[in-house]
PDB file of C-alpha atoms and ligand atoms in Angstrom:
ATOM      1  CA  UNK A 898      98.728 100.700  88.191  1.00  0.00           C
ATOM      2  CA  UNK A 899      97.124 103.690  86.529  1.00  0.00           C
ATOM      3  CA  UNK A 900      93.661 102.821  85.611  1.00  0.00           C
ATOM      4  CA  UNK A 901      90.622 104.957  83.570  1.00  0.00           C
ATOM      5  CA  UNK A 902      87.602 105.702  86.111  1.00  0.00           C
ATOM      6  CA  UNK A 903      84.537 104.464  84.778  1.00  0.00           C
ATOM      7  CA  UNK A 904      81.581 106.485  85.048  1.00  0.00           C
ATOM      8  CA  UNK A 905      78.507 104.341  84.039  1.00  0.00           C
ATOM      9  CA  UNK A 906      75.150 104.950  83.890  1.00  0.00           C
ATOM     10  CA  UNK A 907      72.367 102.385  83.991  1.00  0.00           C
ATOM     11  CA  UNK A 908      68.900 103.920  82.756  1.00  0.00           C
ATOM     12  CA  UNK A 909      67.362 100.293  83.316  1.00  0.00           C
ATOM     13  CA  UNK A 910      63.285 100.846  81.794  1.00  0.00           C
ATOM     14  CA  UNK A 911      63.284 104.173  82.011  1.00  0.00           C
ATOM     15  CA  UNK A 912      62.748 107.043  79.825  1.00  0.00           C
ATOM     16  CA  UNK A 913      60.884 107.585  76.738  1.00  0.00           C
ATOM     17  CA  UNK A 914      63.091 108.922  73.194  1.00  0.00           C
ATOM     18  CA  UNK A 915      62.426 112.222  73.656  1.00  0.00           C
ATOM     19  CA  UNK A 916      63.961 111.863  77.413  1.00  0.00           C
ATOM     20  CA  UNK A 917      66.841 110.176  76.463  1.00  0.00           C
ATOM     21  CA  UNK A 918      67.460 112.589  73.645  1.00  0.00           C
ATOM     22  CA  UNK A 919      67.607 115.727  76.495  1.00  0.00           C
ATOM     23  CA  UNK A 920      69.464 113.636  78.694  1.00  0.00           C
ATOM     24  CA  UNK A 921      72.185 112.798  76.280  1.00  0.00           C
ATOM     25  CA  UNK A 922      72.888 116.093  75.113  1.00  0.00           C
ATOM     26  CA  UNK A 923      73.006 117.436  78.537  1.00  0.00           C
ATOM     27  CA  UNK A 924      75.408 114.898  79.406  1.00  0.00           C
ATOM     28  CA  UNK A 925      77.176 115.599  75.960  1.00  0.00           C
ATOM     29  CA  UNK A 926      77.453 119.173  76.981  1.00  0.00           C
ATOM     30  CA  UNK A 927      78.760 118.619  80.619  1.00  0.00           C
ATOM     31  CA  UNK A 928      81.325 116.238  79.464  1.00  0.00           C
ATOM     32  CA  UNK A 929      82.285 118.835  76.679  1.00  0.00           C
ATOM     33  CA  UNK A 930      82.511 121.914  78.991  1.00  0.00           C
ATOM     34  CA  UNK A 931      86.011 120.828  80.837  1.00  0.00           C
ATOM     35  CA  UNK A 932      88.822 118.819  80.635  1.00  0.00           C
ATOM     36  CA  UNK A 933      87.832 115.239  82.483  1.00  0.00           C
ATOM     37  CA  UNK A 934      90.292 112.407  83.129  1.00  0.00           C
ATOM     38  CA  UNK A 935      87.466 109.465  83.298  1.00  0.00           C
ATOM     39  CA  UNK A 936      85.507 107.738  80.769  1.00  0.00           C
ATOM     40  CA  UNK A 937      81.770 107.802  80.302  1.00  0.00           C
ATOM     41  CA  UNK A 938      79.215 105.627  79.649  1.00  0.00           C
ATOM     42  CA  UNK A 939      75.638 105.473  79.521  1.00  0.00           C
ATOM     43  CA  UNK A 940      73.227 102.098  79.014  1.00  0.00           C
ATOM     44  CA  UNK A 941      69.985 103.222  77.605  1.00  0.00           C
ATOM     45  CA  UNK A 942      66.947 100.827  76.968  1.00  0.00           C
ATOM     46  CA  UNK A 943      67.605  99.053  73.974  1.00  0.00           C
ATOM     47  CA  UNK A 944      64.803 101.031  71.852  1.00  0.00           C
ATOM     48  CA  UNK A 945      66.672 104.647  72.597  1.00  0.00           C
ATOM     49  CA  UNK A 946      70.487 103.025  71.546  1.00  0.00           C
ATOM     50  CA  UNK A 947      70.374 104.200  67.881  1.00  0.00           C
ATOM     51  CA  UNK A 948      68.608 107.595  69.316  1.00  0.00           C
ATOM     52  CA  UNK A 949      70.981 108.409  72.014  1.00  0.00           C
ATOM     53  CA  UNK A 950      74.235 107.459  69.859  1.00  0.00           C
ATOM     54  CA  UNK A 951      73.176 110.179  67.525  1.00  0.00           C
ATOM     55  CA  UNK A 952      72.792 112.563  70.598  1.00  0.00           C
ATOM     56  CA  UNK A 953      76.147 111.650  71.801  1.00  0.00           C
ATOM     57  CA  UNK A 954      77.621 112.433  68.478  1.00  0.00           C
ATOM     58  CA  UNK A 955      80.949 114.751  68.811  1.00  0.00           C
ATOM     59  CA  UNK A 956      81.485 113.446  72.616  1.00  0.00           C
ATOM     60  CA  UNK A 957      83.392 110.425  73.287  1.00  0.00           C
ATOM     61  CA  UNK A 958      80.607 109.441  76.068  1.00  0.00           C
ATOM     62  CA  UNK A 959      80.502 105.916  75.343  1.00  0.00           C
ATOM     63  CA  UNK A 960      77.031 103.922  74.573  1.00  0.00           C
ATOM     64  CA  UNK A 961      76.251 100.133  76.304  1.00  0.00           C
ATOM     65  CA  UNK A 962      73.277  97.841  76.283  1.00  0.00           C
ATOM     66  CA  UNK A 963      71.624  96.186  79.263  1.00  0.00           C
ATOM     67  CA  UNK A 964      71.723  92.785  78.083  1.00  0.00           C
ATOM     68  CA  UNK A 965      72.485  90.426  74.965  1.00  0.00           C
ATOM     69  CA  UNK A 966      71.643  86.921  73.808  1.00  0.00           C
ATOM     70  CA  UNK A 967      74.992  84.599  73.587  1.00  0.00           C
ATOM     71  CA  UNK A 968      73.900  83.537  69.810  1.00  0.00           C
ATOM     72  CA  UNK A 969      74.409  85.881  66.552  1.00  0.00           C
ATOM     73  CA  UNK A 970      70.806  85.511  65.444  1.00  0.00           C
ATOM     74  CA  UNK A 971      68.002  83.117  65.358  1.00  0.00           C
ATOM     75  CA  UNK A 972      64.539  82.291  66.505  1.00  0.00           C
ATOM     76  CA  UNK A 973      64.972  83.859  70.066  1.00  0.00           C
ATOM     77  CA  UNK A 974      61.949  86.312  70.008  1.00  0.00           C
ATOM     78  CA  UNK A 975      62.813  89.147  72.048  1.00  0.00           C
ATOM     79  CA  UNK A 976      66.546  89.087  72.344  1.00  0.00           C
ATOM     80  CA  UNK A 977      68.804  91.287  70.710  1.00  0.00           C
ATOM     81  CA  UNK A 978      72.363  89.761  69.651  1.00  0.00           C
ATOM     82  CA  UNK A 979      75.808  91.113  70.483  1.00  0.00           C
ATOM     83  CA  UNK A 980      76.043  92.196  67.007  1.00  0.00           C
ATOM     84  CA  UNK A 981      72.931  94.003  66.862  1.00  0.00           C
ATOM     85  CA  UNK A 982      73.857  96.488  69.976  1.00  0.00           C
ATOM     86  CA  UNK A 983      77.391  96.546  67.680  1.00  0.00           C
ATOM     87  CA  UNK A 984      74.810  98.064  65.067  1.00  0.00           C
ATOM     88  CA  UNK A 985      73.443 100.249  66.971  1.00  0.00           C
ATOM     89  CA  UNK A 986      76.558 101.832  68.180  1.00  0.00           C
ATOM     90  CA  UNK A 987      77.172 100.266  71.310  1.00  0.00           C
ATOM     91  CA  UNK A 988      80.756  99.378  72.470  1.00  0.00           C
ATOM     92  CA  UNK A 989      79.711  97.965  76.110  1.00  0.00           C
ATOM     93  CA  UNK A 990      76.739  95.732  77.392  1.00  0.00           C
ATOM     94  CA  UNK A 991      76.077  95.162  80.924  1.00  0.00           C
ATOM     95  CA  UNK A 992      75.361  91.374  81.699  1.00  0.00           C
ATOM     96  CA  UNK A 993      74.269  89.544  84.885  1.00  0.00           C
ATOM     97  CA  UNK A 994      72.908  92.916  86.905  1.00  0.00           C
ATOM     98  CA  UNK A 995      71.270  91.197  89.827  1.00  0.00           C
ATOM     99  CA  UNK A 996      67.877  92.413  88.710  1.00  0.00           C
ATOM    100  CA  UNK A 997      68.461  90.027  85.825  1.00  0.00           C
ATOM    101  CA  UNK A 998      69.474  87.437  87.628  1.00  0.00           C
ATOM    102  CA  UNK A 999      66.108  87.879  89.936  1.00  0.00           C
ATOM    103  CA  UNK A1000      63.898  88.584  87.238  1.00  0.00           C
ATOM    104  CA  UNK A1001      65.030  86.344  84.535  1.00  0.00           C
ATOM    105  CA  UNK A1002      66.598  83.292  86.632  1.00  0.00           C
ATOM    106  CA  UNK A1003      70.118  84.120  85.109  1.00  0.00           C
ATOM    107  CA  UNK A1004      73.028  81.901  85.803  1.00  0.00           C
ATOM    108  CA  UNK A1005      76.905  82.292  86.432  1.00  0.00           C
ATOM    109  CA  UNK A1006      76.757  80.294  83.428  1.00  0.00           C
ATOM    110  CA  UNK A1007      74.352  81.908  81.256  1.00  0.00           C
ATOM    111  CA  UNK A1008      76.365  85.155  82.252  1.00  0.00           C
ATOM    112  CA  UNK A1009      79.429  83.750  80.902  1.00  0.00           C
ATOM    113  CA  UNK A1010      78.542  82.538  78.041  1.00  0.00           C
ATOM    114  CA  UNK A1011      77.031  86.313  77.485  1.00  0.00           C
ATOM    115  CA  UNK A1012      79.619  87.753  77.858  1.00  0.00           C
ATOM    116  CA  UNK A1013      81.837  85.407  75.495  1.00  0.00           C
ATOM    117  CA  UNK A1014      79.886  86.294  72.803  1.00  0.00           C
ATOM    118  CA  UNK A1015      79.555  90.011  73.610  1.00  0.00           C
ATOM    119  CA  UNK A1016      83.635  89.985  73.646  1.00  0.00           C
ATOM    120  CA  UNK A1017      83.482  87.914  70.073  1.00  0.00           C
ATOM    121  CA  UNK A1018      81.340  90.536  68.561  1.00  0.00           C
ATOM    122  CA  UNK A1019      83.839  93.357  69.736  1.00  0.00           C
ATOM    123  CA  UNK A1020      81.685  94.381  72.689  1.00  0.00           C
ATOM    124  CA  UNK A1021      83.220  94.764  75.895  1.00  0.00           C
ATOM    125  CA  UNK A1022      81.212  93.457  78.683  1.00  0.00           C
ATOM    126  CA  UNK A1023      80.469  94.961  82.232  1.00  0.00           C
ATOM    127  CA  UNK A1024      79.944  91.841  84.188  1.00  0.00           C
ATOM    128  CA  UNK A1025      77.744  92.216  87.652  1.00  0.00           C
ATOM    129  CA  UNK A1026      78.377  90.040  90.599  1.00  0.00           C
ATOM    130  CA  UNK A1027      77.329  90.901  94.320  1.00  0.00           C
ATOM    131  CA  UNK A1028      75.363  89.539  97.673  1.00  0.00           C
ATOM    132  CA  UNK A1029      72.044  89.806  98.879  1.00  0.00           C
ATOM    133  CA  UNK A1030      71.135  90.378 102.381  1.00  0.00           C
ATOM    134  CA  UNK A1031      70.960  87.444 103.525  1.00  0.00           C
ATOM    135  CA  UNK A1032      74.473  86.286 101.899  1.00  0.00           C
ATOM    136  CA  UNK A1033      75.539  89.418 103.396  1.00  0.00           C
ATOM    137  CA  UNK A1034      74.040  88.393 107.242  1.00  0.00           C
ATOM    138  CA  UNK A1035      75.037  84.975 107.226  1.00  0.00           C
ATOM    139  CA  UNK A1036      78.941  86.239 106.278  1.00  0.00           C
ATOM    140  CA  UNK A1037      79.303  85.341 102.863  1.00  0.00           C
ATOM    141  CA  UNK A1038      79.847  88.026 100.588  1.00  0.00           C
ATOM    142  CA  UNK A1039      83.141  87.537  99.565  1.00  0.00           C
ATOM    143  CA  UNK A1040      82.387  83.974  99.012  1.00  0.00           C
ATOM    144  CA  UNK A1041      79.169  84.774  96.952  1.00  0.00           C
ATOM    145  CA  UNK A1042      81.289  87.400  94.808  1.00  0.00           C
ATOM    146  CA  UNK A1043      84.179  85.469  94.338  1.00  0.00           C
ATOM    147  CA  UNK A1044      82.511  82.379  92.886  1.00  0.00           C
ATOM    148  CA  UNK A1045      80.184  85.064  90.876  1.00  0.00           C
ATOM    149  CA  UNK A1046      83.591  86.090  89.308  1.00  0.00           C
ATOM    150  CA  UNK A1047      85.051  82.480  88.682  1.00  0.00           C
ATOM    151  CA  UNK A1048      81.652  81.494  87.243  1.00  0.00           C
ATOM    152  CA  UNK A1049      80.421  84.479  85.253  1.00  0.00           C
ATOM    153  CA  UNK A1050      83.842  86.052  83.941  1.00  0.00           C
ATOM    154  CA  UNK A1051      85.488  84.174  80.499  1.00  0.00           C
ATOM    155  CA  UNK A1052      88.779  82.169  81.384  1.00  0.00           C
ATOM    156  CA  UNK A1053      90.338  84.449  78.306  1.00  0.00           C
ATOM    157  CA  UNK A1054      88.706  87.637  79.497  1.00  0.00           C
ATOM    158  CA  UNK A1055      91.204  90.408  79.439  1.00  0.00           C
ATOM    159  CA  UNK A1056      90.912  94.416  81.083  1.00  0.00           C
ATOM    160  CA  UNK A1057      90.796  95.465  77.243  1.00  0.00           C
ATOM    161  CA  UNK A1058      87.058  93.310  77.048  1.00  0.00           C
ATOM    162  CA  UNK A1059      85.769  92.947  80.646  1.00  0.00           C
ATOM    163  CA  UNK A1060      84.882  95.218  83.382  1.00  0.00           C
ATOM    164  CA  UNK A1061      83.314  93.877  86.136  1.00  0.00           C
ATOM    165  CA  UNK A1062      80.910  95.598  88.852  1.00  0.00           C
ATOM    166  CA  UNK A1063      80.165  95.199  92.584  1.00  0.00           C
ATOM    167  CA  UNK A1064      77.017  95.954  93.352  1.00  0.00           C
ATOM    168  CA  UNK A1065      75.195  94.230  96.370  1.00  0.00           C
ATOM    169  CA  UNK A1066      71.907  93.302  95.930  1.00  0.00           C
ATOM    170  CA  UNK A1067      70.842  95.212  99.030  1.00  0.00           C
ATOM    171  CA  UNK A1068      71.922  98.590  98.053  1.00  0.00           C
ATOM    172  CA  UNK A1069      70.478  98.671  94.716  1.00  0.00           C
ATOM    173  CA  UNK A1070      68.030 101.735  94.669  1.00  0.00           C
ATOM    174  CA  UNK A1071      67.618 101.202  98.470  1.00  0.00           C
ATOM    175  CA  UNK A1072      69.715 104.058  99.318  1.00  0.00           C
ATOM    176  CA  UNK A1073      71.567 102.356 102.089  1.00  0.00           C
ATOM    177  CA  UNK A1074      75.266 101.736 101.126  1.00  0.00           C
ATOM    178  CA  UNK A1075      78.202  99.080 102.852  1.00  0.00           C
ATOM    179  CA  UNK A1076      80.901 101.404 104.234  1.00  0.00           C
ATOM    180  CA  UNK A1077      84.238 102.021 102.343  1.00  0.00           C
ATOM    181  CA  UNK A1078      86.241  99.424 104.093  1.00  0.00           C
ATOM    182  CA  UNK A1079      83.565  96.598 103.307  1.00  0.00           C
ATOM    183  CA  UNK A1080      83.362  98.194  99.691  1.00  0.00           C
ATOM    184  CA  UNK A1081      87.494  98.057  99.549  1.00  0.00           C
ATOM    185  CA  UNK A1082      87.849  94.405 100.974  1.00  0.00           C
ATOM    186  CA  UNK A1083      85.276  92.783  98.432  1.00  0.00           C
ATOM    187  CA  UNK A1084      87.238  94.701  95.488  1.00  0.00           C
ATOM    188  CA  UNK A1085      90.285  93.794  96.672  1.00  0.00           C
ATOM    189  CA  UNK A1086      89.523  89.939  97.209  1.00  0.00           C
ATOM    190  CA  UNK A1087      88.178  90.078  93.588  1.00  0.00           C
ATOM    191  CA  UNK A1088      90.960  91.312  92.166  1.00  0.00           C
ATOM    192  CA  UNK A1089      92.916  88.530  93.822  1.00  0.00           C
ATOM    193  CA  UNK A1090      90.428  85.957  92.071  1.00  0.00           C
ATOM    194  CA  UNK A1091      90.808  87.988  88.919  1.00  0.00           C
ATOM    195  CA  UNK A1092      94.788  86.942  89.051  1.00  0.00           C
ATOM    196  CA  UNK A1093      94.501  83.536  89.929  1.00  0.00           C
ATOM    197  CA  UNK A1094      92.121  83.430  87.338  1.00  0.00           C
ATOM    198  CA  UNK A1095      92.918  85.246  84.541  1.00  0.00           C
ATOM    199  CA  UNK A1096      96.704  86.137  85.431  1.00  0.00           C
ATOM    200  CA  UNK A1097      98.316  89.176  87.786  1.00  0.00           C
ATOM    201  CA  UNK A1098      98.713  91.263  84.591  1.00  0.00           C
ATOM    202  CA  UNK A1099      95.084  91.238  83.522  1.00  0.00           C
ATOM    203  CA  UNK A1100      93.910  91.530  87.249  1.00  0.00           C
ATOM    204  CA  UNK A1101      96.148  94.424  87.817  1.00  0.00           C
ATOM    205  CA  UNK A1102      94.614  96.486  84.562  1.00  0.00           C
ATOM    206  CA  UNK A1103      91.361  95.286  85.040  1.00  0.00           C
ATOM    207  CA  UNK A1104      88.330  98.017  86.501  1.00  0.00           C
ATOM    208  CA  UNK A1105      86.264  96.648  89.339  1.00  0.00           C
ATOM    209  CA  UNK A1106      83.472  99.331  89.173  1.00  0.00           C
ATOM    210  CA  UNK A1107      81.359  99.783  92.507  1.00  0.00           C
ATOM    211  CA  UNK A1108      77.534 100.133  92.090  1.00  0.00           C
ATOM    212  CA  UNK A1109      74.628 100.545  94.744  1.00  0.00           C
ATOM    213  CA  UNK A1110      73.164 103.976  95.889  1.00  0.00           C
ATOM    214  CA  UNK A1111      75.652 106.233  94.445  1.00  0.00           C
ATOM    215  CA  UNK A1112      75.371 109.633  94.323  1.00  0.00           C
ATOM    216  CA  UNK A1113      77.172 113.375  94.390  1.00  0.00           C
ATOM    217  CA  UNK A1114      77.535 113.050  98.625  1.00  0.00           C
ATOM    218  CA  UNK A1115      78.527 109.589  98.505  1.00  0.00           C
ATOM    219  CA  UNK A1116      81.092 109.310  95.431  1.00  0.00           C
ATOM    220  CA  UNK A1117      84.084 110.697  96.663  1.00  0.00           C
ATOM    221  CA  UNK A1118      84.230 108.317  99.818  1.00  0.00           C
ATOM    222  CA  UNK A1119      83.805 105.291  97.465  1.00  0.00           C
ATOM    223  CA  UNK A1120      85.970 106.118  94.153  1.00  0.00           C
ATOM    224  CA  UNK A1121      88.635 107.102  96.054  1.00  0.00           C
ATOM    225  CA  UNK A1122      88.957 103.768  97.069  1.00  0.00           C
ATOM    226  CA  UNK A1123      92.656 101.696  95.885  1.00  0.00           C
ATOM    227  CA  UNK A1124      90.737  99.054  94.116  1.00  0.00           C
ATOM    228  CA  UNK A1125      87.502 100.773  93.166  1.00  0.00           C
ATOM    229  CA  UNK A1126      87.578 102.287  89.450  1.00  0.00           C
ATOM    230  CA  UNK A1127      84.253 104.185  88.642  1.00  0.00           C
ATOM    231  CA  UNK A1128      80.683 103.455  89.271  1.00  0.00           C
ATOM    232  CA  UNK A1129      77.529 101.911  87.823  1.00  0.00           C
ATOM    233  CA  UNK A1130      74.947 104.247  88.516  1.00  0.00           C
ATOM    234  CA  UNK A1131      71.086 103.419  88.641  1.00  0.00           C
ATOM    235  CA  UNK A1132      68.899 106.269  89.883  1.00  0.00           C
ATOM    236  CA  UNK A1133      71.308 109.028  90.135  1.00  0.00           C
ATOM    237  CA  UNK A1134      72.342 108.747  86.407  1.00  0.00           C
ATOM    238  CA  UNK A1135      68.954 109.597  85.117  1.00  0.00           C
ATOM    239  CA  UNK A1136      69.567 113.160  86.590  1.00  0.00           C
ATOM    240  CA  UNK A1137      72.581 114.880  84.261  1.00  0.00           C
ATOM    241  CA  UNK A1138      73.358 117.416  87.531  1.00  0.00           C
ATOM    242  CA  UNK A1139      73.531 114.660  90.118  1.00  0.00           C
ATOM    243  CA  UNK A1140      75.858 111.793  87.131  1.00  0.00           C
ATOM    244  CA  UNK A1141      77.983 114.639  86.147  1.00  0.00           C
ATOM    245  CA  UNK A1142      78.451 115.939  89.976  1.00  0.00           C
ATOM    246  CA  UNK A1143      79.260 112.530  90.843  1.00  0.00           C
ATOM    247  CA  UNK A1144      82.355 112.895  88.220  1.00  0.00           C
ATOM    248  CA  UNK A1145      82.889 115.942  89.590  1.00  0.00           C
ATOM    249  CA  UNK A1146      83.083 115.248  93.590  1.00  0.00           C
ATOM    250  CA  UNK A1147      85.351 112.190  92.066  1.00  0.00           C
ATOM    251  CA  UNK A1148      87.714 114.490  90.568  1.00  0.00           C
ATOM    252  CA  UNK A1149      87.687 112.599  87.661  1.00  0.00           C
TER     253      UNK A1149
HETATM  254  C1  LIG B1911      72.179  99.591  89.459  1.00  0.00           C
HETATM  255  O1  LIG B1911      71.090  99.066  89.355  1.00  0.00           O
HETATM  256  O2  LIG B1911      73.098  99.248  88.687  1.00  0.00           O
HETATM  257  C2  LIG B1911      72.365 100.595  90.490  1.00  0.00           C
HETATM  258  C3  LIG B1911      73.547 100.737  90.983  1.00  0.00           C
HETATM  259  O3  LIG B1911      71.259 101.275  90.905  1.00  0.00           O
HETATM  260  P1  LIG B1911      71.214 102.485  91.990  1.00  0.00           P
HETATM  261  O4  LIG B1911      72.360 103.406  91.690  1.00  0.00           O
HETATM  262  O5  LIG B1911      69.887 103.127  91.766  1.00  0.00           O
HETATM  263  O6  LIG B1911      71.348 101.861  93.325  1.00  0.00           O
END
């Protein structure tokens, strides 16, 4: 089952316009210079979306969000709404990144009710799931993720609207990484909850992104993996030399 590499980068709070304008067009002009067989994406702060779309223009590097409110509009001060990051040229959002779901006390089911009205508005959504240490020592990752999945992921989600991301907790900007085989079994036991959930056909097409300390040295190891297809990227995406070259060691 041939499926597009993801290559997704996650500028969290960083960056200032003016940053995100030279960071986009370098980007733009790496993609641009040869022939590449993956898809890109990059998930600005909400106040550089508008800015960096018009950067990206002539490049089909896509633009995402980091977050989105479940309702169209409405007194919630401080959200934006699906169809606002449609707006603002967006075609992805990612939901229920761990630091969300630390900082912000976000649910399974707040996620999933996210990420039902980020596939209503047209968006499609990049849903995070993944252990923390302690899940990790005491055994339970694959538990952890695979109720993240059946709690957080629509029952009518499809691979057209949904991409979902493994990233545990404890590698997040922590530079330590699981190995490829630990990587490979947690992908591989989500795509079997994917099936029973959503159906083989949809599981099979689906992308199951890995995310945590990625980088140029590391990326080959991990997205040459069966059931890993691309990479959410924190910290190395905010470098265009060390995102692209993580592409690039890919072969993608
Ligand atoms: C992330 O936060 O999505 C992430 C993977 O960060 P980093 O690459 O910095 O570990």
């Amino acid at each position: 089952m041939a499926r597009k590499m993801l290559i997704a980068g996650n500028w969290k709070m960083n960056g200032l316009s003016a940053e995100g304008i030279a960071l986009a067009t370098e980007i733009k002009t790496a993609v641009k210079a040869k022939k590449r067989t993956c898809e890109f994406l990059v998930c600005p702060p909400f106040t550089m979306l508008s800015t960096v779309k018009k950067a990206l223009r002539g490049t089909k590097v896509a633009l995402g969000a980091q977050d989105c409110h479940f309702n169209e509009k409405g007194a919630h001060t401080g959200d934006v709404s699906p169809l606002m990051l449609i707006d603002s040229g967006c075609s992805y959002v990612i939901l229920g990144h761990s630091e969300r779901r630390a900082d912000h006390g976000e649910s399974n089911e707040l996620v999933c009710k996210k990420a039902i009205a980020a596939n209503k508005a047209g968006l499609k959504a990049i849903i995070c799931i993944g252990e923390t240490l302690e899940q990790r020592d005491r055994g339970e990752t694959v538990d952890v993720c695979k109720n993240q999945v059946l709690g957080s992921v629509p029952d009518d989600a499809t691979a057209l609207n949904t991409v979902i991301a493994y990233e545990p907790v404890w590698a997040i900007g922590t530079g330590k990484t699981p190995t490829a085989e630990d990587v490979e079994e947690v992908h591989a036991q989500v795509r079997k909850v994917l099936a029973k959930k959503l159906g083989k056909t949809q599981a099979n097409k689906m992308r199951i992104l890995y995310g945590g300390s990625v980088k140029p040295s590391n990326a080959k190891e991990f997205l040459s993996l069966p059931d890993v297809d691309g990479a959410l990227i924190g910290g190395a995406s905010l470098k265009s030399a060390d995102f692209m070259a993580i592409a690039d060691n890919a072969s993608c």
